[in-house]
Amino acid sequence: MTFLKDSGRFPDMTLPDVAERILLESVLKQKEDGKREEGDHVISPFEMEAVEKRLIDLLESANRQNKDEIEKLIQRFTGLEPSNALVFALIDFYLRMKDADRASYWLQKLDSQSLKASSNLIDDVFLLWSAQRGPRTPWRADEVFRTISSLIRDLDNSTSAVNTLTFKLMLQIWSNSEDP
């Protein structure tokens, strides 16, 4: 917890007093095991969960003016595996920001089971792609479509991985483009 405050990653995060005791016990256990050297910083699962919940709250209330600040916070999670709840919040945030690339990036971070259960979310991302214009739009949307289809298809070996609306949106994206 002190690492998060000292590093400036999450300076105004407050945790209950019991969190300091849990962190202290964790650090002492790591030192006993010889896994932690001086200067190394480890985020406990408890801290990670608290940080994710705080970030989800921020994402839900963020607007276009906060986009750069949110981007900086997300970059601090590099190398960590976010929970599905955080990924869903990130997708929703980027959908509100009309950023199809970032929404697609996070959509592809969902596991196959969550993707299969999120057909409306997939449709929302491709609806956003269909509103985009540019020479790379159909190609990037097609790449995302193939990746998501493959992930879902691998889950249950079915022939159809996405719903008909997604197919319709992909057809619309290609027909609106100037590419063959």
mmCIF file with all atom_site columns, C-alpha atoms in Angstrom:
data_model
loop_
_atom_site.group_PDB
_atom_site.id
_atom_site.type_symbol
_atom_site.label_atom_id
_atom_site.label_alt_id
_atom_site.label_comp_id
_atom_site.label_asym_id
_atom_site.label_entity_id
_atom_site.label_seq_id
_atom_site.pdbx_PDB_ins_code
_atom_site.Cartn_x
_atom_site.Cartn_y
_atom_site.Cartn_z
_atom_site.occupancy
_atom_site.B_iso_or_equiv
_atom_site.pdbx_formal_charge
_atom_site.auth_seq_id
_atom_site.auth_comp_id
_atom_site.auth_asym_id
_atom_site.auth_atom_id
_atom_site.pdbx_PDB_model_num
ATOM 1   C CA . MET A 1 1   ? 0.000   0.000   0.000   1.00 0.00 ? 1   MET A CA 1
ATOM 2   C CA . THR A 1 2   ? 2.776   2.413   0.823   1.00 0.00 ? 2   THR A CA 1
ATOM 3   C CA . PHE A 1 3   ? 4.385   1.585   -2.516  1.00 0.00 ? 3   PHE A CA 1
ATOM 4   C CA . LEU A 1 4   ? 1.275   2.742   -4.336  1.00 0.00 ? 4   LEU A CA 1
ATOM 5   C CA . LYS A 1 5   ? 1.211   6.017   -2.436  1.00 0.00 ? 5   LYS A CA 1
ATOM 6   C CA . ASP A 1 6   ? 4.994   6.583   -2.568  1.00 0.00 ? 6   ASP A CA 1
ATOM 7   C CA . SER A 1 7   ? 5.248   5.826   -6.260  1.00 0.00 ? 7   SER A CA 1
ATOM 8   C CA . GLY A 1 8   ? 2.464   8.255   -7.060  1.00 0.00 ? 8   GLY A CA 1
ATOM 9   C CA . ARG A 1 9   ? 0.457   5.594   -8.835  1.00 0.00 ? 9   ARG A CA 1
ATOM 10  C CA . PHE A 1 10  ? -2.589  5.937   -6.594  1.00 0.00 ? 10  PHE A CA 1
ATOM 11  C CA . PRO A 1 11  ? -1.817  8.671   -4.048  1.00 0.00 ? 11  PRO A CA 1
ATOM 12  C CA . ASP A 1 12  ? -5.333  9.220   -2.741  1.00 0.00 ? 12  ASP A CA 1
ATOM 13  C CA . MET A 1 13  ? -6.295  5.570   -2.362  1.00 0.00 ? 13  MET A CA 1
ATOM 14  C CA . THR A 1 14  ? -7.387  4.744   1.160   1.00 0.00 ? 14  THR A CA 1
ATOM 15  C CA . LEU A 1 15  ? -7.558  1.232   2.502   1.00 0.00 ? 15  LEU A CA 1
ATOM 16  C CA . PRO A 1 16  ? -8.727  -0.015  5.874   1.00 0.00 ? 16  PRO A CA 1
ATOM 17  C CA . ASP A 1 17  ? -6.166  -0.397  8.678   1.00 0.00 ? 17  ASP A CA 1
ATOM 18  C CA . VAL A 1 18  ? -6.332  -4.159  8.346   1.00 0.00 ? 18  VAL A CA 1
ATOM 19  C CA . ALA A 1 19  ? -4.828  -3.794  4.849   1.00 0.00 ? 19  ALA A CA 1
ATOM 20  C CA . GLU A 1 20  ? -1.549  -2.508  6.308   1.00 0.00 ? 20  GLU A CA 1
ATOM 21  C CA . ARG A 1 21  ? -1.346  -5.532  8.583   1.00 0.00 ? 21  ARG A CA 1
ATOM 22  C CA . ILE A 1 22  ? -2.037  -7.902  5.686   1.00 0.00 ? 22  ILE A CA 1
ATOM 23  C CA . LEU A 1 23  ? 0.573   -6.167  3.535   1.00 0.00 ? 23  LEU A CA 1
ATOM 24  C CA . LEU A 1 24  ? 3.121   -6.225  6.346   1.00 0.00 ? 24  LEU A CA 1
ATOM 25  C CA . GLU A 1 25  ? 2.580   -9.948  6.879   1.00 0.00 ? 25  GLU A CA 1
ATOM 26  C CA . SER A 1 26  ? 2.923   -10.538 3.158   1.00 0.00 ? 26  SER A CA 1
ATOM 27  C CA . VAL A 1 27  ? 6.173   -8.568  2.972   1.00 0.00 ? 27  VAL A CA 1
ATOM 28  C CA . LEU A 1 28  ? 7.584   -10.358 6.008   1.00 0.00 ? 28  LEU A CA 1
ATOM 29  C CA . LYS A 1 29  ? 6.680   -13.740 4.527   1.00 0.00 ? 29  LYS A CA 1
ATOM 30  C CA . GLN A 1 30  ? 8.376   -12.814 1.235   1.00 0.00 ? 30  GLN A CA 1
ATOM 31  C CA . LYS A 1 31  ? 11.495  -11.658 3.069   1.00 0.00 ? 31  LYS A CA 1
ATOM 32  C CA . GLU A 1 32  ? 11.612  -14.934 4.988   1.00 0.00 ? 32  GLU A CA 1
ATOM 33  C CA . ASP A 1 33  ? 11.352  -16.853 1.755   1.00 0.00 ? 33  ASP A CA 1
ATOM 34  C CA . GLY A 1 34  ? 14.124  -14.725 0.259   1.00 0.00 ? 34  GLY A CA 1
ATOM 35  C CA . LYS A 1 35  ? 11.948  -13.774 -2.697  1.00 0.00 ? 35  LYS A CA 1
ATOM 36  C CA . ARG A 1 36  ? 12.038  -10.053 -2.094  1.00 0.00 ? 36  ARG A CA 1
ATOM 37  C CA . GLU A 1 37  ? 15.090  -7.883  -2.377  1.00 0.00 ? 37  GLU A CA 1
ATOM 38  C CA . GLU A 1 38  ? 15.447  -4.307  -1.193  1.00 0.00 ? 38  GLU A CA 1
ATOM 39  C CA . GLY A 1 39  ? 13.852  -1.955  -3.705  1.00 0.00 ? 39  GLY A CA 1
ATOM 40  C CA . ASP A 1 40  ? 11.498  -4.585  -5.152  1.00 0.00 ? 40  ASP A CA 1
ATOM 41  C CA . HIS A 1 41  ? 7.834   -3.699  -4.953  1.00 0.00 ? 41  HIS A CA 1
ATOM 42  C CA . VAL A 1 42  ? 5.101   -6.300  -4.944  1.00 0.00 ? 42  VAL A CA 1
ATOM 43  C CA . ILE A 1 43  ? 1.412   -5.541  -5.228  1.00 0.00 ? 43  ILE A CA 1
ATOM 44  C CA . SER A 1 44  ? -0.615  -8.002  -3.227  1.00 0.00 ? 44  SER A CA 1
ATOM 45  C CA . PRO A 1 45  ? -3.813  -9.464  -4.673  1.00 0.00 ? 45  PRO A CA 1
ATOM 46  C CA . PHE A 1 46  ? -5.755  -7.495  -2.076  1.00 0.00 ? 46  PHE A CA 1
ATOM 47  C CA . GLU A 1 47  ? -4.175  -4.229  -3.218  1.00 0.00 ? 47  GLU A CA 1
ATOM 48  C CA . MET A 1 48  ? -4.699  -5.132  -6.870  1.00 0.00 ? 48  MET A CA 1
ATOM 49  C CA . GLU A 1 49  ? -8.384  -5.798  -6.248  1.00 0.00 ? 49  GLU A CA 1
ATOM 50  C CA . ALA A 1 50  ? -8.782  -2.490  -4.403  1.00 0.00 ? 50  ALA A CA 1
ATOM 51  C CA . VAL A 1 51  ? -6.997  -0.598  -7.166  1.00 0.00 ? 51  VAL A CA 1
ATOM 52  C CA . GLU A 1 52  ? -9.145  -2.270  -9.828  1.00 0.00 ? 52  GLU A CA 1
ATOM 53  C CA . LYS A 1 53  ? -12.353 -1.374  -7.982  1.00 0.00 ? 53  LYS A CA 1
ATOM 54  C CA . ARG A 1 54  ? -11.215 2.230   -7.705  1.00 0.00 ? 54  ARG A CA 1
ATOM 55  C CA . LEU A 1 55  ? -10.301 2.333   -11.396 1.00 0.00 ? 55  LEU A CA 1
ATOM 56  C CA . ILE A 1 56  ? -13.680 0.849   -12.347 1.00 0.00 ? 56  ILE A CA 1
ATOM 57  C CA . ASP A 1 57  ? -15.403 3.607   -10.351 1.00 0.00 ? 57  ASP A CA 1
ATOM 58  C CA . LEU A 1 58  ? -13.271 6.211   -12.134 1.00 0.00 ? 58  LEU A CA 1
ATOM 59  C CA . LEU A 1 59  ? -14.032 4.700   -15.539 1.00 0.00 ? 59  LEU A CA 1
ATOM 60  C CA . GLU A 1 60  ? -17.768 4.772   -14.895 1.00 0.00 ? 60  GLU A CA 1
ATOM 61  C CA . SER A 1 61  ? -17.718 8.476   -14.076 1.00 0.00 ? 61  SER A CA 1
ATOM 62  C CA . ALA A 1 62  ? -15.036 9.562   -16.565 1.00 0.00 ? 62  ALA A CA 1
ATOM 63  C CA . ASN A 1 63  ? -15.777 11.748  -19.541 1.00 0.00 ? 63  ASN A CA 1
ATOM 64  C CA . ARG A 1 64  ? -13.871 12.913  -22.614 1.00 0.00 ? 64  ARG A CA 1
ATOM 65  C CA . GLN A 1 65  ? -11.837 15.448  -20.605 1.00 0.00 ? 65  GLN A CA 1
ATOM 66  C CA . ASN A 1 66  ? -10.502 12.632  -18.394 1.00 0.00 ? 66  ASN A CA 1
ATOM 67  C CA . LYS A 1 67  ? -9.366  10.401  -21.264 1.00 0.00 ? 67  LYS A CA 1
ATOM 68  C CA . ASP A 1 68  ? -5.654  11.307  -21.023 1.00 0.00 ? 68  ASP A CA 1
ATOM 69  C CA . GLU A 1 69  ? -5.629  10.804  -17.254 1.00 0.00 ? 69  GLU A CA 1
ATOM 70  C CA . ILE A 1 70  ? -7.337  7.421   -17.621 1.00 0.00 ? 70  ILE A CA 1
ATOM 71  C CA . GLU A 1 71  ? -4.791  6.431   -20.289 1.00 0.00 ? 71  GLU A CA 1
ATOM 72  C CA . LYS A 1 72  ? -1.953  7.225   -17.877 1.00 0.00 ? 72  LYS A CA 1
ATOM 73  C CA . LEU A 1 73  ? -3.563  5.125   -15.142 1.00 0.00 ? 73  LEU A CA 1
ATOM 74  C CA . ILE A 1 74  ? -4.088  2.189   -17.501 1.00 0.00 ? 74  ILE A CA 1
ATOM 75  C CA . GLN A 1 75  ? -0.440  2.291   -18.599 1.00 0.00 ? 75  GLN A CA 1
ATOM 76  C CA . ARG A 1 76  ? 0.545   1.613   -15.008 1.00 0.00 ? 76  ARG A CA 1
ATOM 77  C CA . PHE A 1 77  ? -1.192  -1.753  -15.250 1.00 0.00 ? 77  PHE A CA 1
ATOM 78  C CA . THR A 1 78  ? 1.230   -2.933  -17.939 1.00 0.00 ? 78  THR A CA 1
ATOM 79  C CA . GLY A 1 79  ? 2.299   -6.466  -17.198 1.00 0.00 ? 79  GLY A CA 1
ATOM 80  C CA . LEU A 1 80  ? -0.610  -7.160  -14.848 1.00 0.00 ? 80  LEU A CA 1
ATOM 81  C CA . GLU A 1 81  ? -3.604  -9.291  -15.799 1.00 0.00 ? 81  GLU A CA 1
ATOM 82  C CA . PRO A 1 82  ? -6.798  -7.241  -15.348 1.00 0.00 ? 82  PRO A CA 1
ATOM 83  C CA . SER A 1 83  ? -10.014 -8.853  -14.141 1.00 0.00 ? 83  SER A CA 1
ATOM 84  C CA . ASN A 1 84  ? -12.967 -9.271  -16.506 1.00 0.00 ? 84  ASN A CA 1
ATOM 85  C CA . ALA A 1 85  ? -14.853 -6.589  -14.548 1.00 0.00 ? 85  ALA A CA 1
ATOM 86  C CA . LEU A 1 86  ? -12.089 -4.081  -15.271 1.00 0.00 ? 86  LEU A CA 1
ATOM 87  C CA . VAL A 1 87  ? -11.928 -5.124  -18.940 1.00 0.00 ? 87  VAL A CA 1
ATOM 88  C CA . PHE A 1 88  ? -15.707 -4.661  -19.297 1.00 0.00 ? 88  PHE A CA 1
ATOM 89  C CA . ALA A 1 89  ? -15.424 -1.202  -17.698 1.00 0.00 ? 89  ALA A CA 1
ATOM 90  C CA . LEU A 1 90  ? -12.578 -0.293  -20.078 1.00 0.00 ? 90  LEU A CA 1
ATOM 91  C CA . ILE A 1 91  ? -14.569 -1.422  -23.124 1.00 0.00 ? 91  ILE A CA 1
ATOM 92  C CA . ASP A 1 92  ? -17.565 0.597   -21.970 1.00 0.00 ? 92  ASP A CA 1
ATOM 93  C CA . PHE A 1 93  ? -15.335 3.649   -21.378 1.00 0.00 ? 93  PHE A CA 1
ATOM 94  C CA . TYR A 1 94  ? -13.802 3.462   -24.863 1.00 0.00 ? 94  TYR A CA 1
ATOM 95  C CA . LEU A 1 95  ? -17.218 2.947   -26.428 1.00 0.00 ? 95  LEU A CA 1
ATOM 96  C CA . ARG A 1 96  ? -18.356 6.178   -24.774 1.00 0.00 ? 96  ARG A CA 1
ATOM 97  C CA . MET A 1 97  ? -15.192 7.886   -26.025 1.00 0.00 ? 97  MET A CA 1
ATOM 98  C CA . LYS A 1 98  ? -15.912 6.619   -29.567 1.00 0.00 ? 98  LYS A CA 1
ATOM 99  C CA . ASP A 1 99  ? -12.481 4.942   -29.721 1.00 0.00 ? 99  ASP A CA 1
ATOM 100 C CA . ALA A 1 100 ? -13.014 1.754   -31.731 1.00 0.00 ? 100 ALA A CA 1
ATOM 101 C CA . ASP A 1 101 ? -9.341  0.742   -31.664 1.00 0.00 ? 101 ASP A CA 1
ATOM 102 C CA . ARG A 1 102 ? -9.014  0.802   -27.866 1.00 0.00 ? 102 ARG A CA 1
ATOM 103 C CA . ALA A 1 103 ? -12.433 -0.791  -27.340 1.00 0.00 ? 103 ALA A CA 1
ATOM 104 C CA . SER A 1 104 ? -11.399 -3.585  -29.713 1.00 0.00 ? 104 SER A CA 1
ATOM 105 C CA . TYR A 1 105 ? -8.069  -4.008  -27.956 1.00 0.00 ? 105 TYR A CA 1
ATOM 106 C CA . TRP A 1 106 ? -9.771  -4.590  -24.617 1.00 0.00 ? 106 TRP A CA 1
ATOM 107 C CA . LEU A 1 107 ? -12.506 -6.727  -26.185 1.00 0.00 ? 107 LEU A CA 1
ATOM 108 C CA . GLN A 1 108 ? -9.803  -9.117  -27.359 1.00 0.00 ? 108 GLN A CA 1
ATOM 109 C CA . LYS A 1 109 ? -8.466  -9.321  -23.786 1.00 0.00 ? 109 LYS A CA 1
ATOM 110 C CA . LEU A 1 110 ? -11.640 -11.055 -22.599 1.00 0.00 ? 110 LEU A CA 1
ATOM 111 C CA . ASP A 1 111 ? -11.539 -14.798 -22.206 1.00 0.00 ? 111 ASP A CA 1
ATOM 112 C CA . SER A 1 112 ? -13.532 -16.950 -24.638 1.00 0.00 ? 112 SER A CA 1
ATOM 113 C CA . GLN A 1 113 ? -16.344 -17.663 -22.192 1.00 0.00 ? 113 GLN A CA 1
ATOM 114 C CA . SER A 1 114 ? -16.890 -13.963 -21.481 1.00 0.00 ? 114 SER A CA 1
ATOM 115 C CA . LEU A 1 115 ? -16.763 -13.133 -25.186 1.00 0.00 ? 115 LEU A CA 1
ATOM 116 C CA . LYS A 1 116 ? -19.409 -15.733 -25.977 1.00 0.00 ? 116 LYS A CA 1
ATOM 117 C CA . ALA A 1 117 ? -21.691 -14.261 -23.308 1.00 0.00 ? 117 ALA A CA 1
ATOM 118 C CA . SER A 1 118 ? -21.101 -10.684 -24.526 1.00 0.00 ? 118 SER A CA 1
ATOM 119 C CA . SER A 1 119 ? -22.651 -10.637 -27.982 1.00 0.00 ? 119 SER A CA 1
ATOM 120 C CA . ASN A 1 120 ? -24.267 -7.225  -27.357 1.00 0.00 ? 120 ASN A CA 1
ATOM 121 C CA . LEU A 1 121 ? -20.906 -5.779  -26.395 1.00 0.00 ? 121 LEU A CA 1
ATOM 122 C CA . ILE A 1 122 ? -19.317 -7.230  -29.527 1.00 0.00 ? 122 ILE A CA 1
ATOM 123 C CA . ASP A 1 123 ? -22.118 -5.676  -31.590 1.00 0.00 ? 123 ASP A CA 1
ATOM 124 C CA . ASP A 1 124 ? -21.557 -2.302  -29.902 1.00 0.00 ? 124 ASP A CA 1
ATOM 125 C CA . VAL A 1 125 ? -17.854 -2.392  -30.794 1.00 0.00 ? 125 VAL A CA 1
ATOM 126 C CA . PHE A 1 126 ? -18.597 -3.231  -34.436 1.00 0.00 ? 126 PHE A CA 1
ATOM 127 C CA . LEU A 1 127 ? -21.323 -0.599  -34.536 1.00 0.00 ? 127 LEU A CA 1
ATOM 128 C CA . LEU A 1 128 ? -18.645 1.876   -33.497 1.00 0.00 ? 128 LEU A CA 1
ATOM 129 C CA . TRP A 1 129 ? -16.350 0.536   -36.225 1.00 0.00 ? 129 TRP A CA 1
ATOM 130 C CA . SER A 1 130 ? -19.141 1.017   -38.783 1.00 0.00 ? 130 SER A CA 1
ATOM 131 C CA . ALA A 1 131 ? -19.269 4.727   -37.899 1.00 0.00 ? 131 ALA A CA 1
ATOM 132 C CA . GLN A 1 132 ? -15.509 5.103   -38.443 1.00 0.00 ? 132 GLN A CA 1
ATOM 133 C CA . ARG A 1 133 ? -14.084 6.323   -41.731 1.00 0.00 ? 133 ARG A CA 1
ATOM 134 C CA . GLY A 1 134 ? -10.604 5.867   -43.069 1.00 0.00 ? 134 GLY A CA 1
ATOM 135 C CA . PRO A 1 135 ? -8.531  3.598   -45.249 1.00 0.00 ? 135 PRO A CA 1
ATOM 136 C CA . ARG A 1 136 ? -7.566  1.194   -42.475 1.00 0.00 ? 136 ARG A CA 1
ATOM 137 C CA . THR A 1 137 ? -11.002 0.936   -40.850 1.00 0.00 ? 137 THR A CA 1
ATOM 138 C CA . PRO A 1 138 ? -12.326 -2.138  -42.696 1.00 0.00 ? 138 PRO A CA 1
ATOM 139 C CA . TRP A 1 139 ? -9.008  -3.934  -42.412 1.00 0.00 ? 139 TRP A CA 1
ATOM 140 C CA . ARG A 1 140 ? -8.674  -3.333  -38.675 1.00 0.00 ? 140 ARG A CA 1
ATOM 141 C CA . ALA A 1 141 ? -12.332 -4.218  -38.049 1.00 0.00 ? 141 ALA A CA 1
ATOM 142 C CA . ASP A 1 142 ? -11.887 -7.411  -40.071 1.00 0.00 ? 142 ASP A CA 1
ATOM 143 C CA . GLU A 1 143 ? -8.786  -8.309  -38.054 1.00 0.00 ? 143 GLU A CA 1
ATOM 144 C CA . VAL A 1 144 ? -10.699 -7.844  -34.781 1.00 0.00 ? 144 VAL A CA 1
ATOM 145 C CA . PHE A 1 145 ? -13.648 -9.790  -36.179 1.00 0.00 ? 145 PHE A CA 1
ATOM 146 C CA . ARG A 1 146 ? -11.433 -12.754 -37.128 1.00 0.00 ? 146 ARG A CA 1
ATOM 147 C CA . THR A 1 147 ? -9.689  -12.776 -33.745 1.00 0.00 ? 147 THR A CA 1
ATOM 148 C CA . ILE A 1 148 ? -12.928 -12.676 -31.781 1.00 0.00 ? 148 ILE A CA 1
ATOM 149 C CA . SER A 1 149 ? -14.566 -15.283 -34.024 1.00 0.00 ? 149 SER A CA 1
ATOM 150 C CA . SER A 1 150 ? -11.592 -17.570 -33.577 1.00 0.00 ? 150 SER A CA 1
ATOM 151 C CA . LEU A 1 151 ? -11.621 -17.200 -29.779 1.00 0.00 ? 151 LEU A CA 1
ATOM 152 C CA . ILE A 1 152 ? -15.330 -17.989 -29.560 1.00 0.00 ? 152 ILE A CA 1
ATOM 153 C CA . ARG A 1 153 ? -15.151 -20.824 -32.091 1.00 0.00 ? 153 ARG A CA 1
ATOM 154 C CA . ASP A 1 154 ? -12.290 -22.435 -30.154 1.00 0.00 ? 154 ASP A CA 1
ATOM 155 C CA . LEU A 1 155 ? -14.490 -22.469 -27.072 1.00 0.00 ? 155 LEU A CA 1
ATOM 156 C CA . ASP A 1 156 ? -17.184 -24.789 -28.380 1.00 0.00 ? 156 ASP A CA 1
ATOM 157 C CA . ASN A 1 157 ? -16.019 -25.831 -31.869 1.00 0.00 ? 157 ASN A CA 1
ATOM 158 C CA . SER A 1 158 ? -19.149 -24.373 -33.439 1.00 0.00 ? 158 SER A CA 1
ATOM 159 C CA . THR A 1 159 ? -19.270 -23.127 -36.995 1.00 0.00 ? 159 THR A CA 1
ATOM 160 C CA . SER A 1 160 ? -20.843 -19.786 -36.090 1.00 0.00 ? 160 SER A CA 1
ATOM 161 C CA . ALA A 1 161 ? -19.008 -17.712 -33.537 1.00 0.00 ? 161 ALA A CA 1
ATOM 162 C CA . VAL A 1 162 ? -20.860 -14.408 -33.654 1.00 0.00 ? 162 VAL A CA 1
ATOM 163 C CA . ASN A 1 163 ? -24.455 -13.379 -34.249 1.00 0.00 ? 163 ASN A CA 1
ATOM 164 C CA . THR A 1 164 ? -26.023 -12.154 -37.479 1.00 0.00 ? 164 THR A CA 1
ATOM 165 C CA . LEU A 1 165 ? -25.937 -8.490  -36.444 1.00 0.00 ? 165 LEU A CA 1
ATOM 166 C CA . THR A 1 166 ? -22.148 -8.658  -36.180 1.00 0.00 ? 166 THR A CA 1
ATOM 167 C CA . PHE A 1 167 ? -21.969 -10.187 -39.669 1.00 0.00 ? 167 PHE A CA 1
ATOM 168 C CA . LYS A 1 168 ? -24.277 -7.460  -40.961 1.00 0.00 ? 168 LYS A CA 1
ATOM 169 C CA . LEU A 1 169 ? -22.109 -4.755  -39.382 1.00 0.00 ? 169 LEU A CA 1
ATOM 170 C CA . MET A 1 170 ? -18.966 -6.243  -40.931 1.00 0.00 ? 170 MET A CA 1
ATOM 171 C CA . LEU A 1 171 ? -20.653 -6.288  -44.339 1.00 0.00 ? 171 LEU A CA 1
ATOM 172 C CA . GLN A 1 172 ? -21.668 -2.652  -43.814 1.00 0.00 ? 172 GLN A CA 1
ATOM 173 C CA . ILE A 1 173 ? -18.111 -1.679  -42.835 1.00 0.00 ? 173 ILE A CA 1
ATOM 174 C CA . TRP A 1 174 ? -16.726 -3.235  -46.001 1.00 0.00 ? 174 TRP A CA 1
ATOM 175 C CA . SER A 1 175 ? -19.457 -1.833  -48.258 1.00 0.00 ? 175 SER A CA 1
ATOM 176 C CA . ASN A 1 176 ? -18.877 1.691   -46.903 1.00 0.00 ? 176 ASN A CA 1
ATOM 177 C CA . SER A 1 177 ? -15.166 1.458   -47.583 1.00 0.00 ? 177 SER A CA 1
ATOM 178 C CA . GLU A 1 178 ? -13.463 2.266   -50.831 1.00 0.00 ? 178 GLU A CA 1
ATOM 179 C CA . ASP A 1 179 ? -11.587 -1.043  -50.768 1.00 0.00 ? 179 ASP A CA 1
ATOM 180 C CA . PRO A 1 180 ? -12.653 -3.995  -52.909 1.00 0.00 ? 180 PRO A CA 1
#
